[in-house]
Short mmCIF file of C-alpha atoms in Angstrom, two decimals:
data_model
loop_
_atom_site.label_atom_id
_atom_site.label_comp_id
_atom_site.label_asym_id
_atom_site.label_seq_id
_atom_site.Cartn_x
_atom_site.Cartn_y
_atom_site.Cartn_z
CA MET A 1 -66.26 132.21 -142.18
CA SER A 2 -63.68 128.79 -140.46
CA LYS A 3 -61.38 127.50 -143.99
CA GLU A 4 -61.82 132.08 -143.74
CA SER A 5 -59.27 131.86 -140.93
CA GLU A 6 -57.43 129.27 -142.11
CA ALA A 7 -54.88 131.73 -143.83
CA PRO A 8 -54.13 134.04 -141.62
CA ALA A 9 -53.28 131.66 -139.33
CA GLU A 10 -50.45 130.33 -141.43
CA SER A 11 -49.11 133.75 -142.12
CA GLY A 12 -46.70 133.91 -138.80
CA GLY A 13 -43.92 131.94 -140.26
CA GLU A 14 -44.22 134.32 -143.48
CA SER A 15 -44.53 137.19 -141.49
CA THR A 16 -41.53 136.38 -140.54
CA LEU A 17 -39.60 135.42 -143.88
CA THR A 18 -40.96 138.48 -145.03
CA VAL A 19 -39.84 140.81 -142.29
CA LEU A 20 -36.04 139.09 -142.78
CA LEU A 21 -36.00 139.72 -146.27
CA ALA A 22 -35.97 142.62 -146.02
CA GLY A 23 -34.25 143.77 -143.61
CA GLY A 24 -31.44 142.09 -144.91
CA VAL A 25 -32.00 143.46 -148.06
CA ASN A 26 -32.59 147.08 -146.55
CA LEU A 27 -28.82 147.69 -144.94
CA ALA A 28 -26.76 146.30 -147.69
CA ILE A 29 -28.65 148.68 -150.05
CA ALA A 30 -28.51 151.67 -147.05
CA VAL A 31 -25.33 151.05 -147.19
CA MET A 32 -24.30 151.87 -151.12
CA LYS A 33 -26.82 154.58 -151.39
CA LEU A 34 -24.94 156.14 -149.00
CA VAL A 35 -21.38 155.52 -150.78
CA ALA A 36 -22.55 156.40 -153.86
CA GLY A 37 -24.76 159.77 -152.03
CA ILE A 38 -20.79 160.71 -150.82
CA LEU A 39 -19.26 160.13 -153.72
CA THR A 40 -22.07 161.29 -156.25
CA GLY A 41 -23.01 164.41 -153.79
CA SER A 42 -26.75 163.81 -154.41
CA ALA A 43 -28.74 164.98 -151.85
CA ALA A 44 -31.34 161.93 -153.48
CA MET A 45 -29.12 160.08 -153.53
CA LEU A 46 -29.17 160.35 -149.51
CA SER A 47 -32.20 161.41 -149.59
CA GLU A 48 -32.43 156.73 -150.47
CA ALA A 49 -29.33 156.39 -148.15
CA ALA A 50 -31.55 158.26 -145.41
CA HIS A 51 -35.30 155.41 -146.93
CA SER A 52 -33.22 152.43 -146.21
CA VAL A 53 -31.57 152.94 -142.68
CA ALA A 54 -35.01 154.36 -141.83
CA ASP A 55 -37.02 151.11 -143.49
CA THR A 56 -33.89 148.66 -142.01
CA PHE A 57 -34.97 150.31 -138.69
CA THR A 58 -38.40 149.96 -138.91
CA GLU A 59 -37.64 145.83 -140.38
CA VAL A 60 -36.37 145.93 -136.60
CA LEU A 61 -39.80 147.06 -134.58
CA LEU A 62 -41.80 144.81 -136.66
CA LEU A 63 -39.41 141.32 -135.60
CA THR A 64 -40.03 142.88 -132.07
CA ALA A 65 -42.85 143.10 -132.66
CA LEU A 66 -43.89 139.22 -133.84
CA LYS A 67 -42.03 138.25 -131.33
CA ARG A 68 -43.24 139.84 -128.01
CA SER A 69 -47.16 139.87 -129.40
CA ALA A 70 -47.07 135.99 -130.08
CA ARG A 71 -45.93 136.18 -125.72
CA PRO A 72 -48.93 133.86 -124.24
CA ALA A 73 -51.66 135.34 -121.84
CA ASP A 74 -50.53 135.67 -118.23
CA ARG A 75 -52.08 137.16 -115.32
CA LYS A 76 -51.37 140.41 -115.42
CA HIS A 77 -52.24 140.59 -119.16
CA PRO A 78 -54.81 137.93 -119.19
CA PHE A 79 -56.05 138.43 -123.03
CA GLY A 80 -52.48 138.02 -124.27
CA TYR A 81 -50.04 140.48 -125.97
CA GLY A 82 -51.02 140.48 -129.60
CA LYS A 83 -52.31 144.48 -129.24
CA GLU A 84 -47.55 144.70 -129.45
CA ARG A 85 -48.23 143.54 -132.47
CA TYR A 86 -50.37 147.12 -133.90
CA PHE A 87 -47.68 148.68 -130.61
CA TRP A 88 -44.37 148.11 -132.38
CA SER A 89 -45.89 148.70 -135.96
CA LEU A 90 -46.80 152.21 -135.60
CA LEU A 91 -43.54 153.25 -133.76
CA ALA A 92 -42.24 151.15 -137.41
CA ALA A 93 -44.92 153.62 -139.03
CA VAL A 94 -43.49 156.97 -137.34
CA SER A 95 -39.33 156.10 -137.59
CA ILE A 96 -39.80 156.43 -141.43
CA PHE A 97 -41.96 159.48 -141.66
CA ALA A 98 -39.99 160.92 -138.51
CA SER A 99 -35.95 159.39 -139.99
CA GLY A 100 -36.64 159.24 -144.06
CA SER A 101 -39.19 161.83 -144.56
CA MET A 102 -37.79 164.99 -142.54
CA PHE A 103 -34.21 163.80 -143.82
CA ALA A 104 -35.06 164.34 -146.93
CA PHE A 105 -37.13 167.35 -146.79
CA TYR A 106 -34.13 168.39 -144.62
CA GLU A 107 -31.93 167.49 -148.24
CA GLY A 108 -34.39 168.63 -150.60
CA PHE A 109 -34.70 171.67 -149.60
CA SER A 110 -31.09 172.86 -148.73
CA THR A 111 -30.05 171.55 -152.62
CA VAL A 112 -32.99 173.65 -153.79
CA PHE A 113 -32.75 176.73 -152.02
CA GLY A 114 -28.78 176.86 -150.88
CA GLU A 115 -26.27 176.78 -152.94
CA SER A 116 -25.69 174.57 -156.51
CA ALA A 117 -24.06 171.91 -156.30
CA GLU A 118 -21.42 170.45 -158.10
CA GLN A 119 -22.44 166.65 -159.30
CA THR A 120 -19.38 163.87 -159.54
CA ARG A 121 -18.80 160.11 -160.58
CA PRO A 122 -23.21 160.36 -161.50
CA LEU A 123 -22.42 156.57 -163.08
CA VAL A 124 -22.14 155.68 -159.30
CA GLY A 125 -25.62 156.40 -158.95
CA TYR A 126 -27.49 155.08 -162.21
CA ILE A 127 -25.16 151.42 -161.16
CA VAL A 128 -26.30 151.57 -157.57
CA LEU A 129 -30.04 152.48 -158.06
CA ALA A 130 -30.18 149.59 -160.35
CA LEU A 131 -28.22 147.39 -158.07
CA ALA A 132 -31.02 148.46 -155.33
CA PHE A 133 -33.70 148.60 -157.78
CA ALA A 134 -33.27 144.69 -158.40
CA LEU A 135 -32.66 143.54 -154.64
CA GLU A 136 -36.05 145.88 -153.97
CA SER A 137 -37.13 143.92 -156.62
CA VAL A 138 -36.93 140.08 -154.57
CA SER A 139 -38.46 141.62 -150.87
CA TRP A 140 -40.94 143.36 -153.07
CA VAL A 141 -41.72 140.39 -155.15
CA GLN A 142 -42.19 138.38 -151.71
CA SER A 143 -43.95 141.08 -149.52
CA PHE A 144 -46.92 141.23 -152.46
CA ARG A 145 -46.90 137.40 -153.23
CA GLN A 146 -47.62 136.57 -148.81
CA VAL A 147 -51.12 139.53 -149.73
CA ARG A 148 -51.98 138.23 -152.65
CA SER A 149 -52.17 134.36 -151.80
CA GLU A 150 -53.91 134.88 -148.20
CA ALA A 151 -56.33 138.06 -150.33
CA ARG A 152 -56.97 134.66 -152.81
CA ALA A 153 -57.69 132.44 -149.32
CA GLU A 154 -60.45 134.61 -148.65
CA ASN A 155 -61.47 135.53 -151.26
CA ARG A 156 -61.23 139.27 -151.96
CA PRO A 157 -60.31 141.49 -153.84
CA LEU A 158 -56.53 142.72 -153.36
CA TRP A 159 -57.21 146.13 -151.58
CA THR A 160 -60.09 145.06 -149.82
CA TYR A 161 -57.52 142.31 -147.81
CA LEU A 162 -55.29 144.93 -147.08
CA ARG A 163 -57.60 147.42 -145.46
CA LEU A 164 -59.13 144.44 -143.15
CA ILE A 165 -56.29 142.65 -142.39
CA ASP A 166 -55.16 142.71 -139.09
CA ASP A 167 -51.06 141.37 -139.54
CA PRO A 168 -49.54 145.39 -140.01
CA ALA A 169 -46.13 143.38 -140.69
CA PRO A 170 -47.31 141.90 -144.69
CA LYS A 171 -48.80 145.40 -145.39
CA THR A 172 -45.81 147.62 -143.79
CA VAL A 173 -42.96 145.06 -145.82
CA LEU A 174 -45.28 145.73 -149.26
CA PHE A 175 -45.34 150.04 -148.41
CA GLU A 176 -42.33 150.22 -147.45
CA ASP A 177 -40.92 148.86 -150.42
CA SER A 178 -43.75 150.04 -153.00
CA ALA A 179 -42.63 153.60 -152.00
CA ALA A 180 -38.84 151.91 -152.25
CA LEU A 181 -38.83 151.48 -155.15
CA ILE A 182 -40.65 154.44 -156.55
CA GLY A 183 -38.28 156.38 -154.93
CA LEU A 184 -35.29 154.44 -156.91
CA VAL A 185 -37.17 155.73 -160.09
CA LEU A 186 -37.54 159.79 -158.66
CA ALA A 187 -33.49 159.06 -157.36
CA PHE A 188 -32.42 158.69 -161.07
CA ALA A 189 -34.69 161.26 -162.75
CA GLY A 190 -33.20 164.34 -160.26
CA LEU A 191 -29.82 162.99 -161.03
CA GLY A 192 -30.29 162.51 -164.52
CA LEU A 193 -31.73 165.95 -165.23
CA HIS A 194 -29.14 167.28 -162.84
CA GLN A 195 -26.18 165.95 -165.34
CA LEU A 196 -28.22 166.69 -168.04
CA THR A 197 -29.61 170.18 -167.18
CA GLY A 198 -26.23 170.85 -165.04
CA SER A 199 -28.86 172.19 -162.31
CA SER A 200 -29.09 170.39 -158.64
CA VAL A 201 -32.33 172.04 -158.03
CA TRP A 202 -33.79 169.10 -160.22
CA ASP A 203 -31.84 166.70 -158.11
CA GLY A 204 -33.45 169.24 -154.12
CA LEU A 205 -36.96 168.86 -156.19
CA ALA A 206 -36.80 164.63 -156.56
CA SER A 207 -35.85 164.72 -152.56
CA ILE A 208 -38.72 166.30 -151.92
CA ALA A 209 -40.37 164.17 -153.37
CA ILE A 210 -38.99 161.41 -152.04
CA GLY A 211 -39.81 162.94 -148.92
CA LEU A 212 -43.43 163.55 -149.48
CA LEU A 213 -43.73 159.72 -150.70
CA LEU A 214 -42.95 158.50 -147.39
CA ALA A 215 -44.70 160.66 -145.28
CA CYS A 216 -47.58 159.27 -146.78
CA VAL A 217 -46.28 155.96 -146.79
CA ALA A 218 -45.96 157.03 -142.87
CA TYR A 219 -49.95 157.55 -142.32
CA LEU A 220 -51.26 154.91 -143.91
CA LEU A 221 -49.85 152.89 -141.53
CA GLY A 222 -49.93 155.21 -138.65
CA ARG A 223 -53.83 155.04 -139.64
CA THR A 224 -54.41 151.23 -139.83
CA ASN A 225 -52.33 150.92 -136.95
CA ARG A 226 -54.13 153.33 -134.45
CA GLY A 227 -57.01 151.42 -135.24
CA LEU A 228 -56.73 148.04 -134.21
CA LEU A 229 -54.72 150.27 -130.86
CA ILE A 230 -57.55 151.32 -130.11
CA GLY A 231 -60.08 148.49 -130.80
CA ARG A 232 -61.28 147.42 -134.88
CA GLN A 233 -64.15 145.03 -135.14
CA ALA A 234 -63.21 142.37 -135.88
CA ASP A 235 -63.42 141.22 -140.16
CA PRO A 236 -67.10 141.22 -140.83
CA SER A 237 -67.42 137.79 -142.58
CA ILE A 238 -66.44 136.92 -138.96
CA VAL A 239 -69.19 139.10 -137.22
CA PHE A 240 -72.38 137.62 -139.44
CA GLY A 241 -71.07 134.44 -139.13
CA ILE A 242 -70.81 134.85 -135.53
CA ARG A 243 -74.87 136.37 -135.72
CA ASP A 244 -76.25 133.53 -137.59
CA HIS A 245 -74.80 130.72 -135.68
CA LEU A 246 -76.14 132.47 -132.66
CA ALA A 247 -79.56 133.38 -134.37
CA ALA A 248 -79.85 129.78 -135.38
CA ALA A 249 -79.48 128.14 -131.93
CA PRO A 250 -82.62 127.18 -130.96
CA GLU A 251 -82.43 128.58 -127.09
CA ILE A 252 -82.21 131.89 -128.72
CA GLU A 253 -84.70 133.87 -129.41
CA ALA A 254 -82.45 136.79 -130.65
CA VAL A 255 -78.60 138.25 -131.18
CA VAL A 256 -79.44 141.86 -129.01
CA ASP A 257 -76.49 142.95 -129.11
CA LEU A 258 -73.59 141.46 -130.40
CA GLN A 259 -69.60 143.47 -130.43
CA THR A 260 -66.48 142.21 -131.81
CA MET A 261 -62.63 143.68 -130.92
CA LEU A 262 -59.68 141.80 -132.51
CA MET A 263 -56.67 141.57 -129.59
CA GLY A 264 -53.90 140.64 -132.37
CA THR A 265 -53.32 138.92 -135.42
CA ASP A 266 -55.78 135.92 -135.76
CA GLN A 267 -57.35 136.73 -132.07
CA VAL A 268 -60.91 137.96 -131.84
CA LEU A 269 -63.07 138.79 -128.28
CA VAL A 270 -66.69 138.18 -129.01
CA CYS A 271 -69.49 139.64 -126.28
CA ALA A 272 -72.70 138.53 -127.72
CA ARG A 273 -75.88 139.84 -125.78
CA VAL A 274 -79.16 137.11 -126.73
CA ASP A 275 -82.18 136.67 -125.50
CA PHE A 276 -83.33 133.06 -124.58
CA ASN A 277 -86.75 131.05 -124.64
CA ASP A 278 -88.33 131.91 -121.14
CA ALA A 279 -88.77 128.34 -121.07
CA LEU A 280 -84.82 127.16 -120.26
CA GLY A 281 -83.36 126.18 -116.86
CA ALA A 282 -80.95 128.26 -115.73
CA ALA A 283 -78.82 125.18 -116.01
CA ASP A 284 -79.94 124.86 -119.46
CA VAL A 285 -78.66 128.10 -120.44
CA GLU A 286 -75.63 127.63 -118.66
CA ARG A 287 -75.30 124.91 -120.77
CA ALA A 288 -75.99 126.60 -123.93
CA CYS A 289 -73.31 129.03 -123.26
CA VAL A 290 -71.04 126.83 -122.94
CA ARG A 291 -72.31 124.69 -125.28
CA MET A 292 -71.85 128.24 -127.79
CA ALA A 293 -68.41 128.90 -127.05
CA GLY A 294 -66.85 125.98 -128.11
CA GLU A 295 -68.91 126.14 -131.35
CA LEU A 296 -67.89 129.54 -132.13
CA THR A 297 -63.83 129.14 -131.11
CA GLU A 298 -64.75 125.54 -134.04
CA LEU A 299 -66.43 127.62 -136.47
CA CYS A 300 -63.49 130.22 -136.58
CA ASN A 301 -59.48 129.82 -135.60
CA ASP A 302 -60.16 132.81 -134.58
CA VAL A 303 -62.94 134.11 -131.73
CA THR A 304 -59.94 133.27 -129.00
CA GLU A 305 -61.95 134.21 -125.86
CA VAL A 306 -66.10 134.65 -126.04
CA PHE A 307 -68.77 136.16 -123.89
CA ILE A 308 -72.32 135.42 -124.56
CA GLU A 309 -75.07 137.04 -121.49
CA PRO A 310 -78.52 136.03 -121.38
CA VAL A 311 -80.91 140.08 -122.19
CA PRO A 312 -84.36 140.17 -122.69
CA ARG A 313 -84.49 141.78 -125.71
CA THR A 314 -87.35 144.40 -124.60
CA ASP A 315 -84.80 146.30 -122.50
CA PRO A 316 -85.41 150.18 -123.26
CA GLU A 317 -81.88 151.45 -122.25
CA LEU A 318 -79.85 148.32 -124.28
CA ARG A 319 -81.73 148.92 -127.44
CA ALA A 320 -80.69 152.82 -127.31
CA THR A 321 -77.12 151.80 -127.20
CA VAL A 322 -77.20 149.53 -129.80
CA LEU A 323 -78.88 151.46 -131.50
CA ALA A 324 -76.76 154.23 -131.44
CA ARG A 325 -73.83 152.13 -131.54
CA TYR A 326 -75.16 150.42 -134.97
CA GLY A 327 -78.11 152.42 -136.36
CA GLU A 328 -81.87 150.85 -137.76
CA THR A 329 -80.14 149.14 -139.88
CA ASN A 330 -78.07 147.54 -139.18
CA TRP A 331 -80.15 146.77 -135.54
CA THR A 332 -82.52 144.89 -137.88
CA GLN A 333 -79.94 142.73 -138.71
CA TYR A 334 -79.83 141.15 -135.58
CA PRO A 335 -83.25 139.59 -134.07
CA LYS A 336 -83.49 136.14 -134.91
CA SER A 337 -87.45 136.17 -137.55
#
């Protein structure tokens, strides 16, 4: 468990590098696409310009998230500001939809159902798209390299790691850059088909496709950050590691209930209800609680707060609560054999 928690702890600086690189690339590409869109009159190119502007704004929000979530705990926020990273990342997902996707839909439908527009200087569009693809590839490689190395450090498939990741920054950049590369291909197709057929409908359809792509990315990122803001359980490997460590303690007869919640990136809150050996005195229980809390924070670097509550395992109301939350199968995993 401790080995798996070491990789994320080292990713804070790399997340900042990933976001900064993506922001610089997106800003440069946005300017190029805007100029090309004006010169060519391509709706898809203008949609891609809006896409890059949205991505640039997203990187600003992600940098804000990284900075503000790192503030230490204080009296007003005793558990720290870790969840600010999720809030600002959620705003980043909303900005992708509001800025990029809606503009792409507007340009696309206006082109498809409006008057046919004449295409001018398509070569400029092709050159800009090629340069943008090269630049976006640099940012994509950095984000993919970070996510893949962290997934390998935890010995997990890439998609499983992305599903369980508690740092939305690299996931957001990876999804953004992947959507950007696909969007460039769509814009290239729209531009080329417009030139071959002389119909601007293809250009408009490419713009609509870009809008759908951005809407899907915004939904996926928004769903991820919504779950983190609500209060998602910690990584299952951490939960099972905590359960096994507590169950192995000589003072504990059974782990009655175990709740965990992500309080931020690499920050896990642990609340455990355990049935202590009845032969122990009050002082023994107190010392055991302090010792086990320290052991859990040493065992897993992500664990930052531990609360251990002594309870009787036979209490019917508590048992019903645990059964309602986890079900019979999960309940049978918790008592110590």
